[in-house]
Coordinates of C-alpha atoms in Angstrom, one line a residue:
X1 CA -12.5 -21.3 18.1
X2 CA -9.4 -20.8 16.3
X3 CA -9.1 -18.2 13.8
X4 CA -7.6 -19.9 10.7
X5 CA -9.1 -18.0 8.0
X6 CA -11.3 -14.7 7.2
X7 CA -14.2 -16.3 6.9
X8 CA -13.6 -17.4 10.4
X9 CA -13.4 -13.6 11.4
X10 CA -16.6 -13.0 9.4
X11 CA -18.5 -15.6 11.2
X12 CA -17.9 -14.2 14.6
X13 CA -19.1 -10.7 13.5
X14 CA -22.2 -12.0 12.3
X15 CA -22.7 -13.8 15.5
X16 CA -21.8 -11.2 17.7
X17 CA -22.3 -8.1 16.2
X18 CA -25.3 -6.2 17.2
X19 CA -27.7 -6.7 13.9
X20 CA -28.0 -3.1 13.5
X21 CA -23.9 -2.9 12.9
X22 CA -23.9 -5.8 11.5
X23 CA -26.2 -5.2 9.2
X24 CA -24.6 -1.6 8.7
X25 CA -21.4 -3.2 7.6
X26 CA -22.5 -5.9 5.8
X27 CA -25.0 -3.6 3.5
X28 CA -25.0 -4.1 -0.4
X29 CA -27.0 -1.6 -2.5
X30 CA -30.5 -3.0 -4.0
X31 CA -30.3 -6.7 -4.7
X32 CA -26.4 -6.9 -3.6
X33 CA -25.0 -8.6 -6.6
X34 CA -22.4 -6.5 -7.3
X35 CA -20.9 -7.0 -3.1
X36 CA -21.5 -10.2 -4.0
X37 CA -19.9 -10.3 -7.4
X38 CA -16.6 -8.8 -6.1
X39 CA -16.2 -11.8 -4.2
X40 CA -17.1 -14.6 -6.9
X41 CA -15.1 -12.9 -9.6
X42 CA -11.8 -14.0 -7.7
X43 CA -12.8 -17.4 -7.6
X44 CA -13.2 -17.9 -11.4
X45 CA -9.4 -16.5 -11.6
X46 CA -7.2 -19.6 -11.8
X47 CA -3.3 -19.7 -11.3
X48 CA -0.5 -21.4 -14.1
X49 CA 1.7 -22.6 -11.5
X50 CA 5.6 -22.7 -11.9
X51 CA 7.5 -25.3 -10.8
X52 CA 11.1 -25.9 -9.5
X53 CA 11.9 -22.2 -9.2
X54 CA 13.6 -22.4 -5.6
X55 CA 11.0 -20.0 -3.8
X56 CA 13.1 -20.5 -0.2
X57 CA 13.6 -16.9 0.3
X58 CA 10.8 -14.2 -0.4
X59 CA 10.5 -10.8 0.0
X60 CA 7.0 -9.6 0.2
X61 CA 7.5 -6.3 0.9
X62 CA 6.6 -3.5 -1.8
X63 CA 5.9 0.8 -1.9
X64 CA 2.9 2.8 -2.4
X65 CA 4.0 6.4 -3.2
X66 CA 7.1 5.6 -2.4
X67 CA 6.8 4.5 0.9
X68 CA 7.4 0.7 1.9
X69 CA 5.2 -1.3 3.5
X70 CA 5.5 -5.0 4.6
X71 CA 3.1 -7.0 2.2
X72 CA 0.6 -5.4 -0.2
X73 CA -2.2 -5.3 1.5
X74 CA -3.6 -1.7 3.3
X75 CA -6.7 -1.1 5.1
X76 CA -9.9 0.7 2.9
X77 CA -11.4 3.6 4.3
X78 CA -14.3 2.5 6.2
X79 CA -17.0 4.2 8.2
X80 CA -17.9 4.3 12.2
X81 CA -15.5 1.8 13.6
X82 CA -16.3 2.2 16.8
X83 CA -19.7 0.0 16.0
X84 CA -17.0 -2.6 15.9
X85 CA -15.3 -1.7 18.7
X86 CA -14.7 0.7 21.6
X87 CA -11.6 2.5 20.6
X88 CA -12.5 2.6 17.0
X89 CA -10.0 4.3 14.5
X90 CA -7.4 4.5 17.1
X91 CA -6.9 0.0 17.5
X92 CA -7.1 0.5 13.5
X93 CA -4.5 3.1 13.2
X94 CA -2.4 0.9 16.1
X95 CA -2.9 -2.3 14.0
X96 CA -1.5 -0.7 10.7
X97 CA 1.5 0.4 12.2
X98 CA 2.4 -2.4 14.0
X99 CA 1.5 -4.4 10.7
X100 CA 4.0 -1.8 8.9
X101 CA 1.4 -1.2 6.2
X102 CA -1.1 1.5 5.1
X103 CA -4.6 2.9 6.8
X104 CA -6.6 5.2 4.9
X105 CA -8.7 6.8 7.6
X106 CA -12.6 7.8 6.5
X107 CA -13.9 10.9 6.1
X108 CA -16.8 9.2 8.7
X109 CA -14.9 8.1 11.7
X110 CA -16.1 7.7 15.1
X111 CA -12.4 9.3 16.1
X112 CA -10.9 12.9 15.7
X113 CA -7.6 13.1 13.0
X114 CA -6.0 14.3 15.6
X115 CA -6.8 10.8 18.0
X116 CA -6.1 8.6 14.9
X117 CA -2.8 10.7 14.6
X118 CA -1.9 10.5 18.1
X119 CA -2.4 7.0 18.5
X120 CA 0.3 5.2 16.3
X121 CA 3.1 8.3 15.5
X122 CA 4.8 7.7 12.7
X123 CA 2.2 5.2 11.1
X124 CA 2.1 5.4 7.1
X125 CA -1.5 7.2 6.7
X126 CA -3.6 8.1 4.2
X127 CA -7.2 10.6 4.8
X128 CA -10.4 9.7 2.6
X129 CA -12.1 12.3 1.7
X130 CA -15.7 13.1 0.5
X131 CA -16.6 16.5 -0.6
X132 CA -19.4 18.3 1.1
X133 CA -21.1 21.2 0.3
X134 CA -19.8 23.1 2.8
X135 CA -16.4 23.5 0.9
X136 CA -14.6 25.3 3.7
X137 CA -15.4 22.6 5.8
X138 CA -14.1 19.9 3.6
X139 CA -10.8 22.1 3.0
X140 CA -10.5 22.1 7.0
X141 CA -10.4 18.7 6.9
X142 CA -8.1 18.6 4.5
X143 CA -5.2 20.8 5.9
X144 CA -5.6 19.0 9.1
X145 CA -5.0 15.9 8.0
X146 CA -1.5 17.7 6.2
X147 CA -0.8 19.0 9.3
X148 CA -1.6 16.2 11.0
X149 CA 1.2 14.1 8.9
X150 CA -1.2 12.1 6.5
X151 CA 0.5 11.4 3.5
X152 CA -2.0 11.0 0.9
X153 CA -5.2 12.3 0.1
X154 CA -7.7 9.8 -1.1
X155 CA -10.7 11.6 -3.0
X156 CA -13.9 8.8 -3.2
X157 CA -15.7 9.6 -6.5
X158 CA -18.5 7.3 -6.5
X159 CA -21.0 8.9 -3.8
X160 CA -22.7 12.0 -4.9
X161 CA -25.3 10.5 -3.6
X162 CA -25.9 7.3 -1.2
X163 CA -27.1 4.1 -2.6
X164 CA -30.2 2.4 -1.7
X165 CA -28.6 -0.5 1.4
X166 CA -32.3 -1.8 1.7
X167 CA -31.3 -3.0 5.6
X168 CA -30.1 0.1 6.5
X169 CA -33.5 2.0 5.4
X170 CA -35.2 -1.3 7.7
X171 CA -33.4 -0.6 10.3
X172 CA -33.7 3.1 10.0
X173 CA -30.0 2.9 10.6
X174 CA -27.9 6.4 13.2
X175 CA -25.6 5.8 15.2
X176 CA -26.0 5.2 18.7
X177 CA -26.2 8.7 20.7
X178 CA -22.9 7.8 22.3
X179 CA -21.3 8.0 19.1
X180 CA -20.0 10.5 16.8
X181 CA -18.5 11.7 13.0
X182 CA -16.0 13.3 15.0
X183 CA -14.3 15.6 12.1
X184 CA -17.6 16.4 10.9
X185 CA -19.9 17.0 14.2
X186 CA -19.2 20.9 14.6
X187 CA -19.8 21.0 10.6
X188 CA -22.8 19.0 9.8
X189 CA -26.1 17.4 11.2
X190 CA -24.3 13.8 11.8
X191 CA -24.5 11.5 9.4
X192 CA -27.0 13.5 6.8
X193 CA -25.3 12.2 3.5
X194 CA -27.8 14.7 1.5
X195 CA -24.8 16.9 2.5
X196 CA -22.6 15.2 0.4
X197 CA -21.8 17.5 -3.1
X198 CA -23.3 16.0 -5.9
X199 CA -21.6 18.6 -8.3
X200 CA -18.6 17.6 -7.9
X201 CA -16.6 17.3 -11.3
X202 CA -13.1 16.4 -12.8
X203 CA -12.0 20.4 -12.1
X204 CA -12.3 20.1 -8.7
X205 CA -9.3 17.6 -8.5
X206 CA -7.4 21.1 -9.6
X207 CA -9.2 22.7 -6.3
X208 CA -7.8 20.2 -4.0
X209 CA -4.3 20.4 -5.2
X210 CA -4.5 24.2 -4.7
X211 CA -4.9 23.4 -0.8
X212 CA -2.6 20.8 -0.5
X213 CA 0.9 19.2 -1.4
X214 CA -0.5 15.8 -0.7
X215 CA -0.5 13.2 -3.5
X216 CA -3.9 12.8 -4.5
X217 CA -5.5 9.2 -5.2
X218 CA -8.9 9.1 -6.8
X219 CA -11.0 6.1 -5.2
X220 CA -14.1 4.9 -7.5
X221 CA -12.5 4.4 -11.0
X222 CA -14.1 1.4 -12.4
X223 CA -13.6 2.2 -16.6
X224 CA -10.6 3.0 -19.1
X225 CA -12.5 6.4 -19.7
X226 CA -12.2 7.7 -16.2
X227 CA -9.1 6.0 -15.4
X228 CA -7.5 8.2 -18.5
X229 CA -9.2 11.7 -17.4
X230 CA -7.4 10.8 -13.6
X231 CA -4.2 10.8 -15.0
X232 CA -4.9 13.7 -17.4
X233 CA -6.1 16.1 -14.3
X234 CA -2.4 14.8 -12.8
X235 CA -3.2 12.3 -9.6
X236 CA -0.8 10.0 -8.2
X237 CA -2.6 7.4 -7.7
X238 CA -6.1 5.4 -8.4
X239 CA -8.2 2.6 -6.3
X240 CA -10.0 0.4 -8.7
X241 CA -13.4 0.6 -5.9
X242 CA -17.1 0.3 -6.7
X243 CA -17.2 0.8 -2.7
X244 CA -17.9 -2.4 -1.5
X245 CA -20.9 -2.7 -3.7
X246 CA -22.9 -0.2 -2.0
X247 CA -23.2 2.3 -4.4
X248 CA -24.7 1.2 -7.9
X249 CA -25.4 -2.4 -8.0
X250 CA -25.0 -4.7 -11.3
X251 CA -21.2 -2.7 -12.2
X252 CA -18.4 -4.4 -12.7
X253 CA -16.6 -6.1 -9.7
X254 CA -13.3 -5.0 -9.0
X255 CA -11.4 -7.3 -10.0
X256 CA -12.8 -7.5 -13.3
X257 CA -12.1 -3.6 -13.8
X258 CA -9.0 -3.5 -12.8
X259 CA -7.8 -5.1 -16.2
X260 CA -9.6 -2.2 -17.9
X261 CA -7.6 0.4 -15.8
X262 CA -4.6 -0.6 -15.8
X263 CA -4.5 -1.6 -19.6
X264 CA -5.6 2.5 -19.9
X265 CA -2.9 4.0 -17.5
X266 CA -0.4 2.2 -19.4
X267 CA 2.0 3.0 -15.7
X268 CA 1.9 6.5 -15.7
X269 CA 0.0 6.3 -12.0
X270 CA 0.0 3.9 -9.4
X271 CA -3.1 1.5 -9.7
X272 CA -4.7 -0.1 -6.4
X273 CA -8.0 -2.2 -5.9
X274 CA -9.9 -2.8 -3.2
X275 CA -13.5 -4.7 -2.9
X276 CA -13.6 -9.1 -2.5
X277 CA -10.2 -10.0 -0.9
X278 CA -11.1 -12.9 1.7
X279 CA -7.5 -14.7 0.6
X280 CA -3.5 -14.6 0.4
X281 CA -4.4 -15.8 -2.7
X282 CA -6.8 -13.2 -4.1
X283 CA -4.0 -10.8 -3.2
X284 CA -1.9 -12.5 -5.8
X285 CA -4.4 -12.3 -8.2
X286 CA -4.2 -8.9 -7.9
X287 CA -0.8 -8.0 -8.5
X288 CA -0.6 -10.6 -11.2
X289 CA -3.3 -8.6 -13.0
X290 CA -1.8 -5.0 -12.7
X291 CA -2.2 -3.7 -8.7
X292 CA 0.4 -2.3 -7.2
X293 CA -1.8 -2.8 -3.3
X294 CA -4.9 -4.0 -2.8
X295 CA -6.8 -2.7 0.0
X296 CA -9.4 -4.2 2.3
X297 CA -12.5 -2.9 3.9
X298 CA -15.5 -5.4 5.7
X299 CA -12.3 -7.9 6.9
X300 CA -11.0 -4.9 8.8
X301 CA -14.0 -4.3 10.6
X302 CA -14.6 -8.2 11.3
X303 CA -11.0 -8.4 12.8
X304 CA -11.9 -5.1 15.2
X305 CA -14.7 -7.4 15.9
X306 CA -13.2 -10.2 17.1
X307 CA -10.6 -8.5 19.0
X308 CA -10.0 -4.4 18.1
X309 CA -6.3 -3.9 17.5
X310 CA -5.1 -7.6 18.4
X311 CA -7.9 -9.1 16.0
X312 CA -7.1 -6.9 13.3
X313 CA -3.3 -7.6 13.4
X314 CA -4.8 -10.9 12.9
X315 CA -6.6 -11.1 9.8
X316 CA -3.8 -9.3 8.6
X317 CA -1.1 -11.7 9.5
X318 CA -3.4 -14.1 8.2
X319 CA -3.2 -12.9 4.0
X320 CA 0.3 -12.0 4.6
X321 CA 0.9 -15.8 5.5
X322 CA -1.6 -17.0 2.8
X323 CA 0.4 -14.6 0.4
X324 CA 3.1 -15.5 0.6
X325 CA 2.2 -19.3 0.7
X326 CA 0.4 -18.5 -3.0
X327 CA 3.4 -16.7 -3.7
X328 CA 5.7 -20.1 -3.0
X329 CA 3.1 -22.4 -4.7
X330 CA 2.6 -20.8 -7.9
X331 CA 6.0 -20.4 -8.1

């Protein structure tokens, strides 16, 4: 069938998808309201259209950290691609750069640093992390993906411990024996989130920039309070995120917080969003409101899906057209 929209994308996941994966990627915490609520939010959002403002040339393209990128969209950090398809990170990584735009590649992916690296040089890359225990581990990680030439550092905030995805416990959701957190497997038991650090505070943003010269952007800010303490302990950069809606359900959705932050950082820091985008014209939203970028996480997945690198490129091409359409009509 033709792919005209993400939904479309969506759809075919769903049908073709193991239910496991599916389910997997699909996951909202308890009752789902808040996954669900990031999506519904942008549809109460209406546009005041301009007319007559001769919108026959466009430029679309914008920076994050200084570094360009075609349209403002990037691709979230997401976990195990390869349940989506065969090559995983590496059709992501290939997608992005082709796409000219940014991948933050997950702490949890099925492929090395060093494969995502390797498979689109020169690619604008950023490297989610989470912070284990085992902090010599997670500092590893971290000078690899330096050395690696990442470019950011993206620190998620909001999982000190894992939410309750009720089909996941069902399911008694591991990944297939085939299949591996590569950066993590001589570390850690795979995929044992207990192992995740649930100490973590504000002063260890000042441990992380004493291993690295990457900028570092904080991913789980949903309030003015913690938007302000992110740009007191100095980070570049913050992604308005309650991750999807798997963490703690019945919080704000995204988009709604975003206003919040951005009104607090007052444009000392660079303010992204991620969680809900399924149109051009949510993108628009967006940016009208205060984002710099938004980022996108379950479309991603459903383009690798379809069709790994090729699909992706397509649900990308897709908002950039739908963008820039919203762009033209609302003047």
């Amino acid at each position: 069938m033709a792919m005209v929209c993400i939904s479309d994308f969506e759809a075919y996941a769903k049908k073709y998808l193991p239910k496991i994966a599916w389910d997997y990627f699909a996951a909202g915490a308890d009752d789902c309201t808040t996954r669900d609520e990031n999506i519904l939010a942008y549809k109460r959002i209406r546009f005041r259209p301009r007319m007559l403002r001769d919108v026959s040339v466009m430029d679309i393209r914008t920076k994050i950290l200084g570094s360009e990128i075609s349209f403002p969209v990037g691709i979230a950090p997401t976990g195990f691609h390869q349940l989506a398809w065969p090559d995983g990170e590496k059709s992501t990584a290939r997608a992005a750069r082709a796409m000219n735009t940014c991948y933050i590649a997950s702490t949890y992916s099925t492929c090395m640093l060093e494969e995502i690296s390797a498979a689109a040089p020169g690619g604008l890359r950023w490297f989610q992390l989470y912070i284990h225990r085992n902090r010599a581990a997670s500092q590893q990680l971290v000078q690899r993906a330096e050395a690696l030439g990442f470019q950011g550092l993206v620190l998620t905030v909001d999982l000190p411990y894992t939410g309750k995805r009720r089909d996941d416990i069902r399911n008694g959701f591991r990944l297939p024996p085939h299949m591996k957190v590569k950066n993590l497997e001589r570390a850690f038991e795979v995929c044992k989130m207990s192992l995740l650090d649930p100490s973590v505070t504000w002063n260890d943003i000042y441990w992380l920039q004493s291993l690295t010269c990457l900028p570092i952007i904080i991913k789980g800010i949903l309030t003015r309070e913690d938007a302000e303490l992110a740009v007191r302990h100095g980070v570049q950069g913050i992604i308005v995120s309650n991750h999807g809606g798997r963490q703690l359900d019945e919080g704000p959705a995204t988009i709604d917080a975003l206003v919040e932050v951005v009104k607090a950082v007052r444009g000392r820091v660079e303010v992204y969003v991620d969680g809900g985008i399924r149109k051009g014209s949510d993108v628009l939203k967006a940016l009208a409101l205060g984002a710099k970028c938004v980022f996108i996480g379950r479309p991603a997945l459903w383009g690798l899906a379809y069709k790994g690198e090729e699909g992706l490129q397509d649900v990308l091409r897709i908002l950039q057209d739908e963008f820039r359409l919203s762009m033209a009509l609302a003047g």
